[in-house]
Short mmCIF file of C-alpha atoms in Angstrom, two decimals:
data_model
loop_
_atom_site.label_atom_id
_atom_site.label_comp_id
_atom_site.label_asym_id
_atom_site.label_seq_id
_atom_site.Cartn_x
_atom_site.Cartn_y
_atom_site.Cartn_z
CA MET J 1 -25.47 -58.84 -81.64
CA THR J 2 -23.14 -58.35 -78.68
CA THR J 3 -22.51 -54.73 -77.75
CA GLU J 4 -20.65 -55.28 -74.46
CA PHE J 5 -17.20 -56.83 -74.03
CA THR J 6 -14.78 -57.46 -71.18
CA PHE J 7 -10.99 -57.64 -71.25
CA SER J 8 -8.48 -57.40 -68.42
CA HIS J 9 -10.28 -55.30 -65.77
CA PHE J 10 -12.17 -53.27 -68.38
CA THR J 11 -15.72 -53.42 -69.71
CA LEU J 12 -16.51 -51.84 -73.07
CA ARG J 13 -20.16 -50.90 -73.56
CA VAL J 14 -20.54 -50.06 -77.23
CA HIS J 15 -24.22 -49.16 -76.99
CA GLU J 16 -23.69 -46.75 -74.08
CA ARG J 17 -20.37 -45.52 -75.56
CA GLN J 18 -18.79 -46.13 -72.19
CA LEU J 19 -15.57 -47.74 -70.95
CA LEU J 20 -15.41 -49.01 -67.36
CA ALA J 21 -12.29 -49.81 -65.35
CA HIS J 22 -13.01 -51.94 -62.28
CA GLY J 23 -16.68 -51.05 -62.82
CA LYS J 24 -16.08 -47.29 -62.81
CA PRO J 25 -16.44 -45.07 -65.93
CA VAL J 26 -13.22 -43.64 -67.31
CA LEU J 27 -12.84 -40.57 -69.49
CA LEU J 28 -12.19 -41.39 -73.14
CA GLY J 29 -12.53 -39.10 -76.15
CA ALA J 30 -15.04 -39.91 -78.90
CA ARG J 31 -12.41 -40.70 -81.57
CA ALA J 32 -10.32 -42.83 -79.20
CA PHE J 33 -13.49 -44.70 -78.22
CA ASP J 34 -14.22 -45.45 -81.88
CA VAL J 35 -10.66 -46.70 -82.41
CA LEU J 36 -10.99 -48.97 -79.39
CA CYS J 37 -14.34 -50.36 -80.63
CA ALA J 38 -12.80 -51.18 -84.02
CA LEU J 39 -9.87 -52.99 -82.40
CA VAL J 40 -11.99 -54.91 -79.88
CA HIS J 41 -14.49 -56.06 -82.53
CA LYS J 42 -11.60 -57.69 -84.41
CA ALA J 43 -9.56 -58.75 -81.38
CA GLY J 44 -6.65 -60.96 -82.37
CA ALA J 45 -6.84 -59.89 -86.03
CA LEU J 46 -5.07 -57.15 -87.95
CA VAL J 47 -7.02 -53.91 -88.25
CA THR J 48 -5.41 -51.88 -91.03
CA LYS J 49 -4.87 -48.16 -90.83
CA SER J 50 -7.15 -47.78 -93.82
CA GLU J 51 -9.97 -49.58 -91.98
CA LEU J 52 -9.52 -47.35 -88.95
CA PHE J 53 -9.55 -44.18 -91.03
CA ASN J 54 -12.75 -45.30 -92.79
CA LEU J 55 -14.46 -46.17 -89.52
CA VAL J 56 -13.36 -43.24 -87.38
CA TRP J 57 -12.95 -40.45 -89.93
CA PRO J 58 -15.22 -41.48 -92.85
CA GLY J 59 -15.02 -39.23 -95.87
CA MET J 60 -12.27 -37.10 -94.32
CA VAL J 61 -8.60 -36.61 -95.17
CA VAL J 62 -6.73 -37.14 -91.91
CA GLU J 63 -3.01 -37.28 -91.20
CA GLU J 64 -1.68 -40.57 -89.81
CA ASN J 65 -0.44 -38.71 -86.75
CA ASN J 66 -4.06 -38.27 -85.60
CA LEU J 67 -4.50 -42.03 -85.44
CA GLN J 68 -1.17 -42.47 -83.65
CA VAL J 69 -2.21 -39.93 -81.01
CA HIS J 70 -5.39 -41.86 -80.17
CA VAL J 71 -3.64 -45.23 -80.16
CA SER J 72 -1.02 -43.75 -77.81
CA SER J 73 -3.72 -42.48 -75.44
CA LEU J 74 -5.37 -45.92 -75.45
CA ARG J 75 -2.06 -47.58 -74.62
CA LYS J 76 -1.54 -45.25 -71.68
CA LEU J 77 -5.02 -46.04 -70.40
CA LEU J 78 -5.20 -49.79 -71.08
CA GLY J 79 -1.56 -50.82 -70.99
CA SER J 80 0.85 -50.71 -73.92
CA GLU J 81 0.98 -54.49 -74.17
CA LEU J 82 -2.69 -54.77 -75.25
CA ILE J 83 -2.27 -53.00 -78.61
CA MET J 84 0.38 -54.39 -80.93
CA THR J 85 1.73 -52.38 -83.88
CA ILE J 86 2.04 -54.27 -87.16
CA PRO J 87 4.69 -52.17 -88.96
CA GLY J 88 3.45 -50.55 -92.14
CA GLN J 89 -0.01 -52.14 -91.83
CA GLY J 90 -1.97 -51.30 -88.69
CA TYR J 91 -2.70 -52.62 -85.21
CA ARG J 92 -3.83 -55.79 -83.44
CA PHE J 93 -5.69 -55.94 -80.12
CA VAL J 94 -4.11 -58.88 -78.29
CA ALA J 95 -6.10 -58.95 -75.03
CA ARG J 96 -8.47 -61.84 -74.43
CA VAL J 97 -11.91 -60.37 -75.16
CA ALA J 98 -15.11 -61.95 -73.87
CA PRO J 99 -18.56 -60.85 -75.04
CA VAL J 100 -21.10 -60.23 -72.29
CA ALA J 101 -24.40 -62.00 -72.88
CA ALA J 102 -27.59 -59.96 -72.66
CA GLY J 103 -28.78 -59.78 -69.07
CA GLU J 104 -25.50 -61.11 -67.67
CA HIS J 105 -24.25 -57.80 -66.33
CA VAL J 106 -25.62 -56.93 -62.89
CA PRO J 107 -24.35 -53.48 -61.88
CA GLU J 108 -24.03 -52.33 -58.31
CA PRO J 109 -27.38 -50.86 -57.19
CA LEU J 110 -27.62 -47.14 -56.63
CA PRO J 111 -28.65 -45.64 -53.31
CA PRO J 112 -32.44 -45.26 -53.21
CA MET J 113 -33.59 -41.73 -54.13
CA VAL J 114 -37.27 -41.44 -54.89
CA SER J 115 -38.35 -37.78 -54.93
CA SER J 116 -38.31 -35.73 -58.12
CA ALA J 117 -35.91 -33.32 -56.41
CA SER J 118 -33.42 -36.12 -55.93
CA ARG J 119 -33.27 -36.52 -59.72
CA SER J 120 -32.57 -32.82 -60.25
CA VAL J 121 -29.47 -31.20 -61.67
CA ALA J 122 -27.63 -28.47 -59.78
CA VAL J 123 -25.26 -26.27 -61.78
CA LEU J 124 -22.51 -24.97 -59.51
CA ALA J 125 -20.50 -21.80 -60.01
CA PHE J 126 -17.37 -22.59 -62.02
CA GLY J 127 -13.94 -22.06 -60.52
CA VAL J 128 -11.37 -19.73 -62.10
CA ALA J 129 -7.61 -20.33 -62.21
CA GLY J 130 -4.89 -18.23 -63.77
CA GLY J 131 -7.08 -15.19 -64.47
CA LEU J 132 -7.58 -11.80 -62.86
CA ALA J 133 -9.24 -11.31 -59.52
CA ASP J 134 -12.42 -9.96 -61.11
CA ASP J 135 -12.83 -12.82 -63.59
CA GLY J 136 -15.45 -14.36 -61.31
CA TYR J 137 -18.12 -12.76 -63.48
CA LEU J 138 -17.20 -15.24 -66.23
CA ALA J 139 -17.61 -18.22 -63.87
CA ASP J 140 -21.02 -16.99 -62.69
CA GLY J 141 -22.08 -16.17 -66.25
CA MET J 142 -21.10 -19.62 -67.46
CA ALA J 143 -23.19 -21.29 -64.74
CA GLU J 144 -26.15 -19.00 -65.38
CA ASP J 145 -26.04 -19.66 -69.13
CA ILE J 146 -25.99 -23.43 -68.54
CA ILE J 147 -28.93 -23.20 -66.11
CA ASN J 148 -30.97 -21.16 -68.58
CA ARG J 149 -30.27 -23.53 -71.46
CA LEU J 150 -30.83 -26.74 -69.47
CA SER J 151 -34.13 -25.36 -68.21
CA ARG J 152 -35.48 -25.49 -71.77
CA SER J 153 -35.28 -29.29 -71.77
CA ARG J 154 -38.45 -31.07 -70.69
CA TRP J 155 -36.41 -34.05 -69.49
CA LEU J 156 -34.34 -32.24 -66.87
CA TYR J 157 -35.14 -30.86 -63.43
CA VAL J 158 -32.81 -27.90 -62.88
CA ILE J 159 -32.84 -26.23 -59.47
CA ALA J 160 -32.80 -22.46 -59.11
CA ARG J 161 -29.58 -20.52 -59.58
CA SER J 162 -29.96 -18.87 -56.17
CA SER J 163 -29.60 -22.26 -54.49
CA SER J 164 -26.77 -23.79 -56.51
CA VAL J 165 -24.33 -20.92 -57.11
CA SER J 166 -24.01 -20.21 -53.40
CA TYR J 167 -21.34 -22.93 -53.33
CA ARG J 168 -17.91 -21.52 -54.17
CA HIS J 169 -14.52 -23.04 -54.90
CA PRO J 170 -12.97 -24.85 -53.21
CA LEU J 171 -16.20 -26.84 -53.15
CA PRO J 172 -17.39 -29.05 -50.28
CA PRO J 173 -17.53 -32.82 -50.97
CA ASN J 174 -19.96 -33.78 -53.72
CA GLY J 175 -22.02 -35.90 -51.36
CA THR J 176 -22.48 -32.95 -49.00
CA ILE J 177 -23.70 -30.65 -51.78
CA SER J 178 -26.08 -33.30 -53.12
CA ARG J 179 -27.50 -33.96 -49.68
CA GLU J 180 -27.95 -30.27 -48.82
CA LEU J 181 -29.57 -29.41 -52.16
CA GLY J 182 -31.56 -32.65 -52.44
CA VAL J 183 -30.17 -33.48 -55.89
CA ARG J 184 -28.47 -36.45 -57.51
CA TYR J 185 -26.53 -34.68 -60.27
CA LEU J 186 -24.03 -31.84 -60.13
CA VAL J 187 -22.55 -29.84 -63.00
CA SER J 188 -19.20 -28.41 -62.01
CA GLY J 189 -16.30 -26.88 -63.87
CA LEU J 190 -13.05 -24.96 -63.89
CA ILE J 191 -11.96 -22.08 -66.13
CA ARG J 192 -8.23 -21.71 -66.77
CA PHE J 193 -6.49 -18.81 -68.49
CA ASN J 194 -3.20 -19.39 -70.31
CA GLY J 195 -2.06 -16.31 -72.16
CA ASN J 196 -4.61 -15.59 -74.87
CA ARG J 197 -6.20 -19.06 -74.55
CA LEU J 198 -9.03 -20.24 -72.34
CA ARG J 199 -9.74 -23.82 -71.27
CA VAL J 200 -13.02 -24.78 -69.64
CA THR J 201 -13.30 -28.23 -68.07
CA ALA J 202 -16.81 -29.36 -67.16
CA GLU J 203 -18.13 -32.54 -65.58
CA LEU J 204 -21.43 -34.15 -64.67
CA ILE J 205 -21.23 -35.88 -61.30
CA ASP J 206 -23.45 -38.42 -59.58
CA GLY J 207 -23.19 -36.77 -56.18
CA PRO J 208 -24.29 -39.55 -53.80
CA ARG J 209 -21.85 -41.97 -55.45
CA ASN J 210 -19.15 -39.31 -55.92
CA GLU J 211 -18.80 -40.59 -59.48
CA THR J 212 -17.96 -38.54 -62.57
CA ILE J 213 -20.19 -39.82 -65.38
CA TRP J 214 -19.11 -37.29 -68.03
CA ALA J 215 -16.23 -34.84 -68.40
CA GLN J 216 -14.93 -32.77 -71.27
CA SER J 217 -12.55 -29.87 -71.92
CA PHE J 218 -13.14 -26.96 -74.29
CA ASP J 219 -10.30 -24.75 -75.59
CA ARG J 220 -10.95 -21.34 -77.11
CA PRO J 221 -9.08 -18.08 -77.81
CA VAL J 222 -10.12 -15.23 -75.50
CA ASP J 223 -10.75 -12.68 -78.25
CA ASP J 224 -14.41 -12.33 -77.27
CA LEU J 225 -15.19 -13.72 -73.82
CA PHE J 226 -18.95 -13.41 -74.18
CA GLN J 227 -18.94 -15.35 -77.46
CA VAL J 228 -16.70 -17.97 -75.86
CA GLN J 229 -19.08 -18.23 -72.90
CA ASP J 230 -22.03 -18.68 -75.26
CA GLU J 231 -20.30 -21.35 -77.39
CA ILE J 232 -19.02 -23.39 -74.46
CA SER J 233 -22.23 -23.28 -72.43
CA ALA J 234 -24.15 -24.48 -75.52
CA ALA J 235 -21.69 -27.33 -76.04
CA ILE J 236 -21.90 -28.38 -72.38
CA VAL J 237 -25.71 -28.44 -72.43
CA SER J 238 -25.77 -30.52 -75.66
CA ALA J 239 -23.50 -33.10 -74.04
CA ILE J 240 -25.19 -33.27 -70.64
CA GLU J 241 -28.78 -34.13 -71.58
CA PRO J 242 -28.14 -37.54 -73.27
CA VAL J 243 -25.69 -38.57 -70.53
CA TYR J 244 -28.20 -37.61 -67.83
CA LEU J 245 -31.01 -39.51 -69.55
CA ARG J 246 -28.88 -42.61 -70.12
CA ARG J 247 -27.99 -42.63 -66.43
CA GLU J 248 -31.63 -42.25 -65.37
CA GLU J 249 -32.68 -45.04 -67.75
CA TRP J 250 -30.05 -47.32 -66.21
CA VAL J 251 -31.02 -46.35 -62.64
CA SER J 252 -34.66 -47.18 -63.33
CA SER J 253 -33.78 -50.47 -65.05
CA GLN J 254 -32.09 -51.66 -61.85
CA SER J 255 -35.03 -51.01 -59.53
CA THR J 256 -38.11 -53.15 -59.03
CA PRO J 257 -41.28 -52.31 -60.97
CA ARG J 258 -43.58 -52.47 -57.94
CA ASP J 259 -45.06 -49.13 -56.77
CA ARG J 260 -43.00 -47.23 -59.34
CA GLU J 261 -43.52 -43.49 -59.82
CA HIS J 262 -44.16 -41.97 -63.24
CA TRP J 263 -40.54 -40.89 -63.82
CA GLU J 264 -39.15 -44.35 -63.05
CA LEU J 265 -41.72 -45.95 -65.36
CA LEU J 266 -40.84 -43.53 -68.14
CA MET J 267 -37.09 -44.06 -67.72
CA ARG J 268 -37.55 -47.83 -67.65
CA ALA J 269 -39.53 -47.58 -70.89
CA ARG J 270 -36.75 -45.53 -72.47
CA TRP J 271 -34.12 -48.03 -71.31
CA HIS J 272 -35.95 -50.86 -73.09
CA PHE J 273 -36.67 -48.67 -76.13
CA TRP J 274 -32.98 -48.08 -76.87
CA ARG J 275 -32.24 -51.84 -76.76
CA SER J 276 -34.35 -52.05 -79.95
CA THR J 277 -35.16 -55.78 -80.05
CA ARG J 278 -38.76 -56.90 -80.44
CA ASP J 279 -38.91 -58.15 -76.87
CA HIS J 280 -37.43 -54.93 -75.48
CA MET J 281 -39.83 -52.85 -77.59
CA GLN J 282 -42.81 -54.74 -76.16
CA LYS J 283 -41.53 -54.06 -72.64
CA ALA J 284 -40.95 -50.41 -73.55
CA GLU J 285 -44.58 -50.12 -74.64
CA HIS J 286 -45.74 -51.82 -71.44
CA PHE J 287 -43.88 -49.42 -69.14
CA ALA J 288 -44.67 -46.35 -71.26
CA GLN J 289 -48.39 -47.18 -71.12
CA LYS J 290 -48.19 -47.63 -67.34
CA ALA J 291 -46.40 -44.27 -67.13
CA LEU J 292 -49.19 -42.66 -69.14
CA ASP J 293 -51.80 -44.29 -66.92
CA SER J 294 -50.11 -42.75 -63.88
CA LYS J 295 -49.82 -39.32 -65.53
CA PRO J 296 -52.36 -38.95 -68.37
CA ASP J 297 -51.62 -36.46 -71.16
CA ASP J 298 -47.92 -36.21 -70.22
CA PRO J 299 -46.17 -34.95 -73.41
CA PRO J 300 -42.84 -36.84 -72.99
CA THR J 301 -44.71 -40.10 -72.36
CA LEU J 302 -47.02 -39.56 -75.32
CA ALA J 303 -44.00 -38.80 -77.50
CA LEU J 304 -42.19 -41.97 -76.40
CA LEU J 305 -45.28 -44.08 -77.13
CA ALA J 306 -45.40 -42.53 -80.60
CA PHE J 307 -41.76 -43.50 -81.21
CA ILE J 308 -42.39 -47.05 -80.00
CA LEU J 309 -45.20 -47.38 -82.54
CA MET J 310 -43.05 -45.86 -85.29
CA SER J 311 -40.20 -48.24 -84.47
CA ARG J 312 -42.56 -51.18 -84.81
CA VAL J 313 -43.44 -50.01 -88.33
CA TRP J 314 -39.81 -49.31 -89.30
CA ALA J 315 -38.76 -52.79 -88.16
CA GLY J 316 -41.60 -54.56 -90.00
CA TRP J 317 -43.13 -55.93 -86.77
CA SER J 318 -46.43 -54.11 -87.10
CA GLU J 319 -49.59 -56.12 -87.75
CA SER J 320 -51.19 -53.00 -89.21
CA ALA J 321 -48.71 -50.29 -90.20
CA ARG J 322 -51.52 -47.88 -91.10
CA MET J 323 -53.14 -48.20 -87.66
CA ASP J 324 -49.81 -47.85 -85.81
CA ILE J 325 -48.86 -44.75 -87.81
CA ALA J 326 -52.29 -43.22 -87.17
CA GLU J 327 -51.97 -43.95 -83.43
CA ALA J 328 -48.43 -42.50 -83.36
CA ASN J 329 -49.74 -39.37 -85.07
CA ARG J 330 -52.54 -39.11 -82.50
CA HIS J 331 -50.08 -39.38 -79.60
CA ALA J 332 -47.78 -36.76 -81.16
CA LEU J 333 -50.63 -34.31 -81.82
CA GLN J 334 -51.90 -34.84 -78.28
CA ALA J 335 -48.41 -34.11 -76.89
CA VAL J 336 -48.17 -30.87 -78.88
CA SER J 337 -51.70 -29.80 -77.94
CA HIS J 338 -50.96 -30.23 -74.23
CA ASP J 339 -47.74 -28.23 -74.40
CA ASP J 340 -46.96 -26.28 -77.55
CA THR J 341 -43.63 -25.21 -76.03
CA ASP J 342 -42.35 -28.81 -75.75
CA ALA J 343 -39.52 -29.23 -78.28
CA PHE J 344 -39.57 -33.02 -77.97
CA ALA J 345 -43.28 -33.11 -78.85
CA HIS J 346 -42.69 -31.10 -82.04
CA PHE J 347 -39.70 -33.30 -82.87
CA THR J 348 -41.93 -36.36 -82.51
CA LEU J 349 -44.71 -34.92 -84.66
CA GLY J 350 -42.22 -33.99 -87.37
CA THR J 351 -40.88 -37.54 -87.40
CA VAL J 352 -44.38 -39.05 -87.67
CA LEU J 353 -45.18 -36.79 -90.63
CA SER J 354 -42.30 -38.35 -92.60
CA PHE J 355 -44.43 -41.50 -93.07
CA SER J 356 -46.87 -39.55 -95.24
CA ARG J 357 -44.02 -37.69 -96.99
CA ASN J 358 -45.51 -34.44 -95.77
CA PHE J 359 -42.03 -32.96 -95.88
CA PRO J 360 -42.89 -29.22 -95.68
CA GLN J 361 -44.79 -29.66 -92.41
CA ALA J 362 -42.33 -32.26 -91.07
CA ILE J 363 -39.39 -29.94 -91.72
CA SER J 364 -41.31 -27.04 -90.18
CA GLU J 365 -41.88 -29.05 -86.97
CA GLN J 366 -38.17 -29.81 -86.63
CA GLU J 367 -37.25 -26.19 -87.24
CA HIS J 368 -39.79 -25.15 -84.60
CA ALA J 369 -38.32 -27.67 -82.14
CA LEU J 370 -34.90 -26.11 -82.69
CA SER J 371 -36.29 -22.61 -82.19
CA ILE J 372 -37.63 -23.72 -78.79
CA TYR J 373 -34.49 -25.62 -77.77
CA PRO J 374 -31.48 -24.69 -79.94
CA GLN J 375 -29.28 -27.35 -78.31
CA PHE J 376 -31.71 -30.14 -79.32
CA ALA J 377 -29.32 -32.33 -81.33
CA ALA J 378 -31.96 -34.96 -82.13
CA ALA J 379 -34.12 -32.37 -83.90
CA ALA J 380 -31.13 -31.22 -85.95
CA GLY J 381 -30.37 -34.84 -86.81
CA GLU J 382 -33.95 -35.59 -87.84
CA LEU J 383 -34.05 -32.40 -89.90
CA GLY J 384 -30.97 -33.70 -91.69
CA ARG J 385 -32.68 -37.05 -92.34
CA LEU J 386 -35.76 -35.36 -93.81
CA LEU J 387 -33.65 -33.13 -96.04
CA ALA J 388 -31.67 -36.13 -97.29
CA PHE J 389 -34.82 -37.94 -98.38
CA CYS J 390 -35.94 -34.72 -100.08
CA GLY J 391 -32.70 -34.74 -102.09
CA ARG J 392 -31.32 -31.63 -100.34
CA THR J 393 -28.13 -33.50 -99.59
CA GLN J 394 -25.76 -30.64 -98.74
CA GLU J 395 -28.16 -29.21 -96.16
CA ALA J 396 -28.79 -32.73 -94.86
CA ALA J 397 -25.09 -33.36 -94.31
CA SER J 398 -24.71 -30.00 -92.58
CA TYR J 399 -27.51 -30.66 -90.06
CA ALA J 400 -26.35 -34.24 -89.45
CA LEU J 401 -22.82 -33.00 -88.76
CA GLN J 402 -24.22 -30.30 -86.46
CA ALA J 403 -26.04 -32.97 -84.46
CA CYS J 404 -22.96 -35.23 -84.26
CA GLU J 405 -20.69 -32.43 -83.08
CA ALA J 406 -23.23 -31.04 -80.62
CA SER J 407 -23.97 -34.36 -78.88
CA PRO J 408 -21.30 -37.02 -79.55
CA LEU J 409 -22.62 -39.25 -76.72
CA ASP J 410 -26.24 -39.22 -77.88
CA PRO J 411 -27.97 -42.59 -78.53
CA HIS J 412 -29.17 -41.12 -81.88
CA LEU J 413 -25.57 -40.73 -83.08
CA SER J 414 -25.63 -43.73 -85.42
CA LEU J 415 -28.77 -42.35 -87.11
CA TRP J 416 -27.09 -39.02 -87.84
CA ILE J 417 -24.03 -40.69 -89.35
CA ARG J 418 -26.42 -42.88 -91.33
CA THR J 419 -27.98 -39.70 -92.76
CA ARG J 420 -24.58 -38.64 -94.04
CA ALA J 421 -24.21 -42.06 -95.70
CA LEU J 422 -27.63 -41.73 -97.37
CA ALA J 423 -26.87 -38.18 -98.53
CA SER J 424 -23.60 -39.39 -100.09
CA PHE J 425 -25.42 -42.38 -101.65
CA ILE J 426 -27.96 -40.06 -103.27
CA GLU J 427 -25.10 -37.91 -104.58
CA ARG J 428 -23.53 -41.14 -105.94
CA ASP J 429 -20.37 -40.52 -103.91
CA TYR J 430 -20.23 -44.18 -103.00
CA GLN J 431 -16.84 -44.22 -101.29
CA ALA J 432 -17.96 -41.54 -98.84
CA ALA J 433 -21.30 -43.34 -98.40
CA LEU J 434 -19.45 -46.57 -97.64
CA GLY J 435 -17.27 -44.88 -95.03
CA PHE J 436 -20.23 -43.32 -93.23
CA ALA J 437 -22.21 -46.59 -93.42
CA LEU J 438 -19.34 -48.45 -91.77
CA GLN J 439 -19.13 -45.85 -89.03
CA ALA J 440 -22.91 -45.94 -88.42
CA LEU J 441 -22.77 -49.72 -88.14
CA SER J 442 -19.84 -49.59 -85.72
CA LYS J 443 -21.90 -47.35 -83.41
CA ARG J 444 -24.99 -49.59 -83.46
CA PRO J 445 -24.33 -53.07 -84.87
CA ASP J 446 -27.60 -54.21 -83.25
CA TRP J 447 -29.67 -52.04 -85.61
CA PHE J 448 -30.48 -54.28 -88.58
CA PHE J 449 -31.09 -51.41 -90.98
CA ASN J 450 -27.46 -50.32 -90.62
CA HIS J 451 -26.44 -53.66 -92.13
CA TYR J 452 -28.83 -53.14 -95.07
CA LEU J 453 -27.44 -49.65 -95.67
CA LEU J 454 -23.88 -50.97 -95.67
CA ALA J 455 -24.82 -53.75 -98.11
CA ALA J 456 -26.35 -51.23 -100.55
CA CYS J 457 -23.31 -48.95 -100.29
CA GLN J 458 -20.90 -51.85 -100.85
CA VAL J 459 -22.72 -52.91 -104.01
CA ALA J 460 -22.87 -49.33 -105.27
CA ALA J 461 -19.15 -48.92 -104.58
CA GLY J 462 -18.35 -51.94 -106.77
CA ARG J 463 -17.92 -54.50 -103.99
CA PRO J 464 -20.85 -56.89 -104.60
CA GLU J 465 -19.27 -59.83 -102.75
CA ASP J 466 -18.91 -57.71 -99.60
CA GLY J 467 -22.50 -56.54 -100.05
CA GLN J 468 -23.74 -60.12 -100.26
CA GLN J 469 -21.86 -61.09 -97.13
CA THR J 470 -23.22 -58.06 -95.24
CA LEU J 471 -26.77 -58.79 -96.38
CA ARG J 472 -26.53 -62.35 -95.09
CA GLN J 473 -25.62 -60.87 -91.71
CA ALA J 474 -28.56 -58.46 -91.95
CA GLN J 475 -31.00 -61.25 -92.71
CA LYS J 476 -30.15 -62.96 -89.42
CA PHE J 477 -32.26 -60.27 -87.74
CA GLY J 478 -35.37 -61.49 -89.57
CA PRO J 479 -37.36 -60.61 -92.69
CA TYR J 480 -37.42 -57.04 -94.00
CA SER J 481 -40.26 -56.24 -96.37
CA LEU J 482 -40.42 -53.55 -99.02
CA GLN J 483 -43.26 -51.91 -97.07
CA ALA J 484 -41.10 -51.64 -93.94
CA LEU J 485 -38.12 -50.40 -95.95
CA LYS J 486 -40.20 -47.68 -97.62
CA ALA J 487 -41.58 -46.62 -94.23
CA GLY J 488 -38.07 -46.00 -92.95
CA HIS J 489 -36.77 -44.58 -96.24
CA PRO J 490 -39.36 -42.04 -97.46
CA PHE J 491 -37.43 -40.93 -100.55
CA SER J 492 -39.30 -38.09 -102.26
CA ASP J 493 -37.80 -39.17 -105.60
CA ASP J 494 -38.73 -42.71 -106.63
CA GLU J 495 -35.53 -42.89 -108.66
CA HIS J 496 -33.49 -42.74 -105.45
CA LEU J 497 -35.66 -45.43 -103.83
CA ASN J 498 -35.35 -47.69 -106.87
CA HIS J 499 -31.57 -47.25 -106.97
CA TYR J 500 -31.31 -48.14 -103.26
CA THR J 501 -33.51 -51.24 -103.55
CA ASP J 502 -31.75 -52.34 -106.78
CA CYS J 503 -28.44 -52.34 -104.92
CA LEU J 504 -29.99 -54.42 -102.13
CA ARG J 505 -31.40 -56.90 -104.65
CA GLN J 506 -27.94 -57.26 -106.20
CA ALA J 507 -26.74 -58.14 -102.70
CA GLY J 508 -29.40 -60.85 -102.47
CA TRP J 509 -32.34 -59.11 -100.84
CA SER J 510 -35.84 -60.17 -101.86
CA GLU J 511 -38.91 -58.52 -100.42
#
């Protein structure tokens, strides 16, 4: 299913949650991005306000003014003529939209940078505006907090504070800093005081290209500056890691495979992994295995190989599910044994354990991953998934929401929203389940299991015809057996599994 569209001089990449203008990323809030996706997917047709509320704010009571604000911001960015208001009903996107075929997009190549240092992140001292002369301690403290938190991630190379915070505002050109420090990525920011309010603006910059690839503002009262510093630095770290990894995956996908170093092989494997088709998954396994050959016993590579094997089982592509699960478990255990402080390894092991419904140990692994790396949104999201299948729906929804809020640009985002749909389905709150299922599908329409979830929710909500239509769309991805479904839906209570499969059968599914 197409996840990239062009209109006017814009490119909308649904999978990457990115909007480009003339090939350059533009800043767009998460809710506004979701509104744009909904409009573009139905370009030329009416999208009702009710549809938009269900897709963008599922299960929430939201004033119409919130929608109007995001539509207004889109009009300012895209041009007011592209979004037409249908009085009393909703909106229509009137631009000519063209889907981009897979493999058609050929981005501009990045400058060659091959050393591990060139892939590092440098966190610069934040600037301060509108405060007192001695408020520099807050700027230094913010940078130091971010460095300390980012250093807990096994995926990131963070250079020492003594090197990066020597640069002060006004900063030299980004390219100069990158060249002098030998890094590709810079984290920079500005702190502004306005009465009893504080606004921190942070951005992640590709230094050699002088390109901002992520930016966000955080507003807080200044009642407790140290608490504010802690909250904002945590939020910045949660947002940076998935953006950094997505960029590295893309960089590696554009380079040639010959004489590739371990990091490029690993990033290329990840790039294919997130495309999720059978062909991409085979390529992901190929590059991940080559990465492991070049660096045996590397925990991140072992963990990725485990996830590739698990994905094969979830999708129903495995020739022997039992053997693939056993091999995934072996890789995950090996990753943990080589580095017990690796949060991603524990996260992987906890996910593998869900196949055997060993929920106490699986939950314990996710909790341990979070104790190592508190900003690890994927572990919070997986903990929510496990709790949902255990029937602990309120806790599940809480952890899934925590993951969504902590890392709104993460490629796992659709999975976490899906957990909220499953939790609502188990609670038999079918309208809420339907809203979350629609939102999960809008984030990743290329994931077939999102279509199956929506079909089940539509039937449960009393809309069998919609469920049948959705299931027909799901079946275009290929067969989906009961064995594969149970592997991806390890309900601890068979009653919940039977209810879910009964709804799918009413939609026309046969295993």
